[in-house]
PDB file of C-alpha atoms and ligand atoms in Angstrom:
ATOM      1  CA  VAL S 150      93.581 105.426 100.265  1.00  0.00           C
ATOM      2  CA  GLU S 151      91.694 105.689  96.980  1.00  0.00           C
ATOM      3  CA  LYS S 152      90.885 102.856  94.588  1.00  0.00           C
ATOM      4  CA  ARG S 153      92.557 103.026  91.161  1.00  0.00           C
ATOM      5  CA  GLU S 154      92.914 100.631  88.223  1.00  0.00           C
ATOM      6  CA  LEU S 155      92.374  96.866  88.235  1.00  0.00           C
ATOM      7  CA  LEU S 156      95.821  95.270  88.317  1.00  0.00           C
ATOM      8  CA  TYR S 157      94.879  91.605  88.375  1.00  0.00           C
ATOM      9  CA  GLU S 158      91.727  89.563  87.908  1.00  0.00           C
ATOM     10  CA  GLY S 159      92.239  86.329  89.823  1.00  0.00           C
ATOM     11  CA  LYS S 160      90.062  83.275  90.227  1.00  0.00           C
ATOM     12  CA  THR S 161      88.527  84.489  93.497  1.00  0.00           C
ATOM     13  CA  LYS S 162      89.693  88.073  93.955  1.00  0.00           C
ATOM     14  CA  GLN S 163      90.361  91.262  92.063  1.00  0.00           C
ATOM     15  CA  VAL S 164      93.434  93.279  92.960  1.00  0.00           C
ATOM     16  CA  PHE S 165      93.266  97.057  92.506  1.00  0.00           C
ATOM     17  CA  ALA S 166      95.974  99.678  92.625  1.00  0.00           C
ATOM     18  CA  THR S 167      95.471 102.621  94.961  1.00  0.00           C
ATOM     19  CA  ASP S 168      96.760 106.177  95.031  1.00  0.00           C
ATOM     20  CA  ASN S 169      99.468 104.901  97.390  1.00  0.00           C
ATOM     21  CA  GLN S 170     101.980 102.422  95.942  1.00  0.00           C
ATOM     22  CA  ASN S 171     102.303 100.725  99.333  1.00  0.00           C
ATOM     23  CA  PHE S 172      98.687  99.557  99.302  1.00  0.00           C
ATOM     24  CA  ARG S 173      96.339  97.434  97.208  1.00  0.00           C
ATOM     25  CA  ILE S 174      92.608  96.877  97.411  1.00  0.00           C
ATOM     26  CA  PHE S 175      91.314  93.307  97.320  1.00  0.00           C
ATOM     27  CA  ALA S 176      87.752  92.657  96.129  1.00  0.00           C
ATOM     28  CA  PHE S 177      86.545  89.157  97.018  1.00  0.00           C
ATOM     29  CA  LYS S 178      84.386  87.442  94.373  1.00  0.00           C
ATOM     30  CA  ASP S 179      81.685  84.773  94.676  1.00  0.00           C
ATOM     31  CA  GLU S 180      83.441  82.635  92.041  1.00  0.00           C
ATOM     32  CA  ALA S 181      84.772  79.316  93.252  1.00  0.00           C
ATOM     33  CA  THR S 182      87.228  76.988  91.558  1.00  0.00           C
ATOM     34  CA  ALA S 183      88.592  73.561  92.347  1.00  0.00           C
ATOM     35  CA  PHE S 184      91.077  71.095  90.880  1.00  0.00           C
ATOM     36  CA  ASN S 185      93.353  73.821  89.484  1.00  0.00           C
ATOM     37  CA  GLY S 186      90.496  75.681  87.836  1.00  0.00           C
ATOM     38  CA  LEU S 187      88.990  72.601  86.135  1.00  0.00           C
ATOM     39  CA  LYS S 188      85.784  72.924  88.155  1.00  0.00           C
ATOM     40  CA  LYS S 189      84.196  76.360  88.205  1.00  0.00           C
ATOM     41  CA  GLY S 190      81.148  77.678  90.002  1.00  0.00           C
ATOM     42  CA  LYS S 191      79.707  80.346  92.194  1.00  0.00           C
ATOM     43  CA  ILE S 192      79.019  80.350  95.906  1.00  0.00           C
ATOM     44  CA  SER S 193      76.476  83.058  96.495  1.00  0.00           C
ATOM     45  CA  GLY S 194      77.662  85.564  99.119  1.00  0.00           C
ATOM     46  CA  LYS S 195      81.099  83.951  99.447  1.00  0.00           C
ATOM     47  CA  GLY S 196      82.975  87.138  98.553  1.00  0.00           C
ATOM     48  CA  VAL S 197      81.357  89.075 101.365  1.00  0.00           C
ATOM     49  CA  ILE S 198      81.820  86.279 103.905  1.00  0.00           C
ATOM     50  CA  ASN S 199      85.440  85.575 102.924  1.00  0.00           C
ATOM     51  CA  ASN S 200      86.332  89.259 103.177  1.00  0.00           C
ATOM     52  CA  LYS S 201      85.050  89.204 106.749  1.00  0.00           C
ATOM     53  CA  ILE S 202      86.569  85.830 107.689  1.00  0.00           C
ATOM     54  CA  SER S 203      90.023  86.698 106.334  1.00  0.00           C
ATOM     55  CA  SER S 204      89.900  90.052 108.137  1.00  0.00           C
ATOM     56  CA  ILE S 205      89.025  88.399 111.460  1.00  0.00           C
ATOM     57  CA  LEU S 206      91.715  85.724 111.162  1.00  0.00           C
ATOM     58  CA  MET S 207      94.435  88.143 109.999  1.00  0.00           C
ATOM     59  CA  ARG S 208      93.580  90.411 112.950  1.00  0.00           C
ATOM     60  CA  VAL S 209      93.920  87.435 115.301  1.00  0.00           C
ATOM     61  CA  LEU S 210      97.358  86.729 113.805  1.00  0.00           C
ATOM     62  CA  GLU S 211      98.473  90.363 114.073  1.00  0.00           C
ATOM     63  CA  ARG S 212      97.412  90.400 117.723  1.00  0.00           C
ATOM     64  CA  GLU S 213      99.637  87.370 118.311  1.00  0.00           C
ATOM     65  CA  GLY S 214     102.610  89.040 116.631  1.00  0.00           C
ATOM     66  CA  VAL S 215     102.383  87.419 113.181  1.00  0.00           C
ATOM     67  CA  PRO S 216     103.102  90.012 110.467  1.00  0.00           C
ATOM     68  CA  THR S 217     100.376  90.057 107.783  1.00  0.00           C
ATOM     69  CA  HIS S 218      99.420  92.230 104.820  1.00  0.00           C
ATOM     70  CA  PHE S 219      96.007  93.049 106.288  1.00  0.00           C
ATOM     71  CA  VAL S 220      95.260  96.737 106.825  1.00  0.00           C
ATOM     72  CA  LYS S 221      91.521  97.439 106.889  1.00  0.00           C
ATOM     73  CA  GLU S 222      88.107  96.306 105.695  1.00  0.00           C
ATOM     74  CA  ILE S 223      86.576  99.094 103.615  1.00  0.00           C
ATOM     75  CA  SER S 224      83.334  97.569 102.327  1.00  0.00           C
ATOM     76  CA  ASP S 225      81.363  94.322 102.226  1.00  0.00           C
ATOM     77  CA  ARG S 226      83.696  92.766  99.692  1.00  0.00           C
ATOM     78  CA  GLU S 227      86.789  94.933  99.897  1.00  0.00           C
ATOM     79  CA  GLN S 228      89.825  95.301 102.096  1.00  0.00           C
ATOM     80  CA  ILE S 229      93.026  97.306 101.953  1.00  0.00           C
ATOM     81  CA  VAL S 230      96.205  95.237 102.086  1.00  0.00           C
ATOM     82  CA  LYS S 231      99.893  96.110 101.974  1.00  0.00           C
ATOM     83  CA  ALA S 232     101.344  95.732  98.486  1.00  0.00           C
ATOM     84  CA  VAL S 233     103.864  92.909  98.325  1.00  0.00           C
ATOM     85  CA  SER S 234     105.644  90.923  95.671  1.00  0.00           C
ATOM     86  CA  ILE S 235     104.266  87.435  96.130  1.00  0.00           C
ATOM     87  CA  MET S 236     106.786  84.670  96.830  1.00  0.00           C
ATOM     88  CA  PRO S 237     106.242  81.942  94.191  1.00  0.00           C
ATOM     89  CA  ILE S 238     105.811  79.279  96.876  1.00  0.00           C
ATOM     90  CA  GLU S 239     102.653  78.119  98.597  1.00  0.00           C
ATOM     91  CA  VAL S 240     103.157  76.668 102.055  1.00  0.00           C
ATOM     92  CA  LEU S 241     100.748  73.939 103.127  1.00  0.00           C
ATOM     93  CA  VAL S 242     100.351  73.022 106.771  1.00  0.00           C
ATOM     94  CA  ARG S 243      98.622  69.774 107.692  1.00  0.00           C
ATOM     95  CA  ASN S 244      97.425  68.424 111.031  1.00  0.00           C
ATOM     96  CA  VAL S 245      95.138  65.681 109.738  1.00  0.00           C
ATOM     97  CA  ALA S 246      95.346  63.716 106.480  1.00  0.00           C
ATOM     98  CA  ALA S 247      92.999  64.948 103.741  1.00  0.00           C
ATOM     99  CA  GLY S 248      92.951  65.968 100.091  1.00  0.00           C
ATOM    100  CA  THR S 249      96.079  65.436  98.026  1.00  0.00           C
ATOM    101  CA  LEU S 250      98.081  64.139 100.986  1.00  0.00           C
ATOM    102  CA  SER S 251      95.573  61.309 101.499  1.00  0.00           C
ATOM    103  CA  LYS S 252      95.638  60.528  97.806  1.00  0.00           C
ATOM    104  CA  ARG S 253      99.406  60.682  97.389  1.00  0.00           C
ATOM    105  CA  LEU S 254     100.293  58.624 100.465  1.00  0.00           C
ATOM    106  CA  GLY S 255      97.245  56.389 100.704  1.00  0.00           C
ATOM    107  CA  LEU S 256      96.222  57.740 104.100  1.00  0.00           C
ATOM    108  CA  PRO S 257      92.533  57.601 104.992  1.00  0.00           C
ATOM    109  CA  GLU S 258      90.926  61.022 105.168  1.00  0.00           C
ATOM    110  CA  GLY S 259      90.756  62.107 108.787  1.00  0.00           C
ATOM    111  CA  ALA S 260      93.817  60.147 109.934  1.00  0.00           C
ATOM    112  CA  LYS S 261      95.593  62.172 112.602  1.00  0.00           C
ATOM    113  CA  LEU S 262      99.206  62.959 111.728  1.00  0.00           C
ATOM    114  CA  SER S 263     101.535  62.394 114.688  1.00  0.00           C
ATOM    115  CA  SER S 264     103.293  65.665 113.915  1.00  0.00           C
ATOM    116  CA  THR S 265     102.586  68.645 111.677  1.00  0.00           C
ATOM    117  CA  VAL S 266     103.334  68.144 107.979  1.00  0.00           C
ATOM    118  CA  TYR S 267     104.685  71.090 105.973  1.00  0.00           C
ATOM    119  CA  GLU S 268     104.651  71.033 102.182  1.00  0.00           C
ATOM    120  CA  TYR S 269     105.599  73.572  99.523  1.00  0.00           C
ATOM    121  CA  CYS S 270     104.129  74.009  96.091  1.00  0.00           C
ATOM    122  CA  TYR S 271     105.588  76.011  93.242  1.00  0.00           C
ATOM    123  CA  LYS S 272     102.997  78.709  92.456  1.00  0.00           C
ATOM    124  CA  ASN S 273     102.553  78.115  88.741  1.00  0.00           C
ATOM    125  CA  ASN S 274      99.058  77.752  87.292  1.00  0.00           C
ATOM    126  CA  ASP S 275     100.240  76.196  84.005  1.00  0.00           C
ATOM    127  CA  LEU S 276     102.006  73.432  85.921  1.00  0.00           C
ATOM    128  CA  GLY S 277      99.164  73.000  88.413  1.00  0.00           C
ATOM    129  CA  ASP S 278     101.188  74.226  91.424  1.00  0.00           C
ATOM    130  CA  PRO S 279     103.447  71.150  91.701  1.00  0.00           C
ATOM    131  CA  LEU S 280     104.770  69.873  95.023  1.00  0.00           C
ATOM    132  CA  ILE S 281     108.440  70.754  95.527  1.00  0.00           C
ATOM    133  CA  ASN S 282     111.006  70.361  98.301  1.00  0.00           C
ATOM    134  CA  THR S 283     113.599  72.599  99.956  1.00  0.00           C
ATOM    135  CA  SER S 284     116.294  71.839  97.397  1.00  0.00           C
ATOM    136  CA  HIS S 285     113.945  72.822  94.536  1.00  0.00           C
ATOM    137  CA  VAL S 286     113.144  76.100  96.284  1.00  0.00           C
ATOM    138  CA  VAL S 287     116.825  76.959  96.627  1.00  0.00           C
ATOM    139  CA  ALA S 288     117.963  75.596  93.240  1.00  0.00           C
ATOM    140  CA  LEU S 289     115.218  77.449  91.368  1.00  0.00           C
ATOM    141  CA  GLY S 290     115.902  80.609  93.362  1.00  0.00           C
ATOM    142  CA  LEU S 291     112.283  80.800  94.570  1.00  0.00           C
ATOM    143  CA  ALA S 292     113.531  81.810  98.016  1.00  0.00           C
ATOM    144  CA  THR S 293     116.716  81.521 100.021  1.00  0.00           C
ATOM    145  CA  GLU S 294     117.073  78.832 102.651  1.00  0.00           C
ATOM    146  CA  GLU S 295     116.803  81.512 105.352  1.00  0.00           C
ATOM    147  CA  GLU S 296     113.629  82.938 103.842  1.00  0.00           C
ATOM    148  CA  LEU S 297     112.099  79.476 103.655  1.00  0.00           C
ATOM    149  CA  LYS S 298     113.030  78.808 107.267  1.00  0.00           C
ATOM    150  CA  LEU S 299     111.328  82.029 108.306  1.00  0.00           C
ATOM    151  CA  MET S 300     108.207  81.161 106.289  1.00  0.00           C
ATOM    152  CA  LEU S 301     108.058  77.757 108.008  1.00  0.00           C
ATOM    153  CA  LYS S 302     108.489  79.322 111.420  1.00  0.00           C
ATOM    154  CA  ILE S 303     105.642  81.750 110.717  1.00  0.00           C
ATOM    155  CA  ALA S 304     103.507  78.913 109.328  1.00  0.00           C
ATOM    156  CA  GLY S 305     104.038  76.901 112.517  1.00  0.00           C
ATOM    157  CA  LYS S 306     103.052  79.849 114.672  1.00  0.00           C
ATOM    158  CA  ILE S 307      99.948  80.450 112.563  1.00  0.00           C
ATOM    159  CA  ASN S 308      98.997  76.807 112.990  1.00  0.00           C
ATOM    160  CA  ASP S 309      99.282  77.124 116.779  1.00  0.00           C
ATOM    161  CA  VAL S 310      97.391  80.415 116.954  1.00  0.00           C
ATOM    162  CA  LEU S 311      94.572  79.471 114.585  1.00  0.00           C
ATOM    163  CA  SER S 312      94.159  75.912 115.898  1.00  0.00           C
ATOM    164  CA  ALA S 313      93.730  77.270 119.427  1.00  0.00           C
ATOM    165  CA  CYS S 314      91.366  80.029 118.321  1.00  0.00           C
ATOM    166  CA  LEU S 315      89.203  77.661 116.268  1.00  0.00           C
ATOM    167  CA  LYS S 316      89.095  75.072 119.026  1.00  0.00           C
ATOM    168  CA  LYS S 317      87.099  77.585 121.095  1.00  0.00           C
ATOM    169  CA  ILE S 318      84.370  77.556 118.465  1.00  0.00           C
ATOM    170  CA  ASN S 319      84.412  73.782 117.981  1.00  0.00           C
ATOM    171  CA  VAL S 320      86.276  73.827 114.681  1.00  0.00           C
ATOM    172  CA  ASP S 321      89.269  71.596 113.898  1.00  0.00           C
ATOM    173  CA  LEU S 322      91.912  73.092 111.626  1.00  0.00           C
ATOM    174  CA  ILE S 323      92.686  70.120 109.378  1.00  0.00           C
ATOM    175  CA  ASP S 324      95.050  71.887 106.985  1.00  0.00           C
ATOM    176  CA  PHE S 325      95.606  75.233 105.265  1.00  0.00           C
ATOM    177  CA  LYS S 326      97.525  77.005 102.518  1.00  0.00           C
ATOM    178  CA  LEU S 327      99.549  80.176 102.990  1.00  0.00           C
ATOM    179  CA  GLU S 328     100.999  82.700 100.585  1.00  0.00           C
ATOM    180  CA  PHE S 329     103.789  85.034 101.606  1.00  0.00           C
ATOM    181  CA  GLY S 330     104.929  88.299 100.132  1.00  0.00           C
ATOM    182  CA  LYS S 331     107.852  90.655 100.394  1.00  0.00           C
ATOM    183  CA  THR S 332     107.238  94.298 101.175  1.00  0.00           C
ATOM    184  CA  ILE S 333     109.238  97.025  99.468  1.00  0.00           C
ATOM    185  CA  ASP S 334     111.781  96.955 102.322  1.00  0.00           C
ATOM    186  CA  GLY S 335     112.242  93.160 101.927  1.00  0.00           C
ATOM    187  CA  THR S 336     110.215  92.036 104.964  1.00  0.00           C
ATOM    188  CA  ILE S 337     108.367  88.733 104.542  1.00  0.00           C
ATOM    189  CA  ILE S 338     104.733  88.867 105.643  1.00  0.00           C
ATOM    190  CA  VAL S 339     101.633  86.687 105.309  1.00  0.00           C
ATOM    191  CA  ALA S 340      99.594  87.674 102.243  1.00  0.00           C
ATOM    192  CA  ASP S 341      96.549  86.581 100.250  1.00  0.00           C
ATOM    193  CA  GLU S 342      93.645  85.178 102.317  1.00  0.00           C
ATOM    194  CA  ILE S 343      92.801  82.796 105.135  1.00  0.00           C
ATOM    195  CA  THR S 344      89.264  81.548 104.495  1.00  0.00           C
ATOM    196  CA  PRO S 345      87.258  78.358 103.938  1.00  0.00           C
ATOM    197  CA  ASP S 346      88.618  78.564 100.354  1.00  0.00           C
ATOM    198  CA  THR S 347      92.164  77.999 101.645  1.00  0.00           C
ATOM    199  CA  CYS S 348      91.636  75.970 104.837  1.00  0.00           C
ATOM    200  CA  ARG S 349      89.932  72.727 105.765  1.00  0.00           C
ATOM    201  CA  PHE S 350      87.652  73.346 108.722  1.00  0.00           C
ATOM    202  CA  TRP S 351      85.792  70.422 110.320  1.00  0.00           C
ATOM    203  CA  ASP S 352      83.235  70.610 113.061  1.00  0.00           C
ATOM    204  CA  SER S 353      85.019  69.190 116.122  1.00  0.00           C
ATOM    205  CA  VAL S 354      82.027  67.137 117.205  1.00  0.00           C
ATOM    206  CA  THR S 355      80.314  65.959 114.009  1.00  0.00           C
ATOM    207  CA  ARG S 356      83.461  66.183 111.788  1.00  0.00           C
ATOM    208  CA  SER S 357      81.261  67.728 109.117  1.00  0.00           C
ATOM    209  CA  LYS S 358      83.137  69.817 106.542  1.00  0.00           C
ATOM    210  CA  LEU S 359      82.766  73.604 106.763  1.00  0.00           C
ATOM    211  CA  ASP S 360      84.877  74.628 103.779  1.00  0.00           C
ATOM    212  CA  ILE S 361      85.462  74.512 100.008  1.00  0.00           C
ATOM    213  CA  ASP S 362      85.422  70.684 100.048  1.00  0.00           C
ATOM    214  CA  ARG S 363      81.605  70.944 100.114  1.00  0.00           C
ATOM    215  CA  PHE S 364      81.879  72.589  96.673  1.00  0.00           C
ATOM    216  CA  ARG S 365      84.675  70.295  95.421  1.00  0.00           C
ATOM    217  CA  LYS S 366      82.743  67.162  96.361  1.00  0.00           C
ATOM    218  CA  ASP S 367      79.215  68.447  95.637  1.00  0.00           C
ATOM    219  CA  LEU S 368      78.146  67.886  99.233  1.00  0.00           C
ATOM    220  CA  GLY S 369      75.579  70.700  99.238  1.00  0.00           C
ATOM    221  CA  GLY S 370      75.134  73.275 101.989  1.00  0.00           C
ATOM    222  CA  VAL S 371      78.124  75.256 100.741  1.00  0.00           C
ATOM    223  CA  GLU S 372      76.814  78.768 101.543  1.00  0.00           C
ATOM    224  CA  GLU S 373      75.583  77.518 104.917  1.00  0.00           C
ATOM    225  CA  ALA S 374      79.045  76.168 105.770  1.00  0.00           C
ATOM    226  CA  TYR S 375      80.787  79.475 105.004  1.00  0.00           C
ATOM    227  CA  ASN S 376      78.145  81.329 107.024  1.00  0.00           C
ATOM    228  CA  GLU S 377      78.540  78.889 109.888  1.00  0.00           C
ATOM    229  CA  ILE S 378      82.283  79.579 110.119  1.00  0.00           C
ATOM    230  CA  PHE S 379      81.693  83.330 110.039  1.00  0.00           C
ATOM    231  CA  ASN S 380      78.954  83.172 112.681  1.00  0.00           C
ATOM    232  CA  ARG S 381      81.081  81.075 115.007  1.00  0.00           C
ATOM    233  CA  LEU S 382      84.070  83.412 114.546  1.00  0.00           C
ATOM    234  CA  GLN S 383      81.866  86.375 115.432  1.00  0.00           C
ATOM    235  CA  SER S 384      80.972  84.702 118.714  1.00  0.00           C
ATOM    236  CA  LEU S 385      84.651  84.741 119.755  1.00  0.00           C
TER     237      LEU S 385
HETATM  238  N1  ADP K 340      99.317  91.805  99.483  1.00  0.00           N
HETATM  239  C1  ADP K 340      99.296  91.457  98.194  1.00  0.00           C
HETATM  240  N2  ADP K 340      99.792  92.292  97.248  1.00  0.00           N
HETATM  241  C2  ADP K 340      99.773  91.941  95.938  1.00  0.00           C
HETATM  242  N3  ADP K 340      99.300  90.785  95.463  1.00  0.00           N
HETATM  243  C3  ADP K 340      98.798  89.906  96.353  1.00  0.00           C
HETATM  244  C4  ADP K 340      98.787  90.191  97.767  1.00  0.00           C
HETATM  245  N4  ADP K 340      98.243  89.122  98.420  1.00  0.00           N
HETATM  246  C5  ADP K 340      97.938  88.219  97.456  1.00  0.00           C
HETATM  247  N5  ADP K 340      98.254  88.663  96.221  1.00  0.00           N
HETATM  248  C6  ADP K 340      98.026  88.000  94.919  1.00  0.00           C
HETATM  249  O1  ADP K 340      96.817  88.525  94.401  1.00  0.00           O
HETATM  250  C7  ADP K 340      96.072  87.525  93.721  1.00  0.00           C
HETATM  251  C8  ADP K 340      94.734  87.376  94.417  1.00  0.00           C
HETATM  252  O2  ADP K 340      93.741  86.918  93.559  1.00  0.00           O
HETATM  253  P1  ADP K 340      93.310  85.394  93.446  1.00  0.00           P
HETATM  254  O3  ADP K 340      91.933  85.391  92.926  1.00  0.00           O
HETATM  255  O4  ADP K 340      93.609  84.648  94.709  1.00  0.00           O
HETATM  256  O5  ADP K 340      94.319  84.946  92.314  1.00  0.00           O
HETATM  257  P2  ADP K 340      94.695  83.525  91.718  1.00  0.00           P
HETATM  258  O6  ADP K 340      93.672  83.176  90.715  1.00  0.00           O
HETATM  259  O7  ADP K 340      96.044  83.792  91.118  1.00  0.00           O
HETATM  260  O8  ADP K 340      94.753  82.581  92.905  1.00  0.00           O
HETATM  261  C9  ADP K 340      96.900  86.250  93.814  1.00  0.00           C
HETATM  262  O9  ADP K 340      97.651  86.107  92.628  1.00  0.00           O
HETATM  263  C10 ADP K 340      97.797  86.501  95.010  1.00  0.00           C
HETATM  264  O10 ADP K 340      99.018  85.784  94.930  1.00  0.00           O
HETATM  265 MG1   MG K 341      94.307  82.646  94.915  1.00  0.00          MG
END
């Protein structure tokens, strides 16, 4: 697979065409954003680390039978992925209250949820990715009810697989965001990335944050946190 033209310059990744229409090349950037792009910055070395972390976690998922877009790491910052058309829905999975859920429902950060919470957001930057429900998804034609059901089933499995895997390295999976895409033959697979940019990871013992919240909240030690997650994953 050979790299061709830049198709899309995102907030944290570049997407390149390849000589094969079934594949794209992702290049992970050091740029970081928060609060729907309102806060911008750079986390030195993040692109390299996130490329590696997403590759490891997608491989774990594949091994457990979860279909993903991941194909192969090809350099420090780059990986080959299957080309998909992205579903305009983000799926959020939450095990512990944090972030917008805490704010919206007045739950203290760190409160354990008695069962997993699933949320959907409409992927629309201009609107700030608003929270929607099943009837919005169907009424707006963002996905069919069956497709949404499948996405939820996959999200639940990912939660089980990743929570168990991270437990072994003393990391609690607080919550995470998934994107899904449709391949040319219509199959729904996990796309985008699974990294400290898209997950909340807390140390199981100290409950210290090992993710993008360190950047959002100016907690310091951002690079160290991303490196810590990568190092622990490598020990698996
Ligand atoms: N397998 C894939 N094929 C094509 N596009 C993808 C795939 N996986 C993710 N994408 C899209 O590529 C872009 C990745 O760049 P990113 O920096 O995350 O963009 P954004 O600023 O839109 O979040 C996103 O728009 C994402 O939805
Ligand atoms: Mg993105």
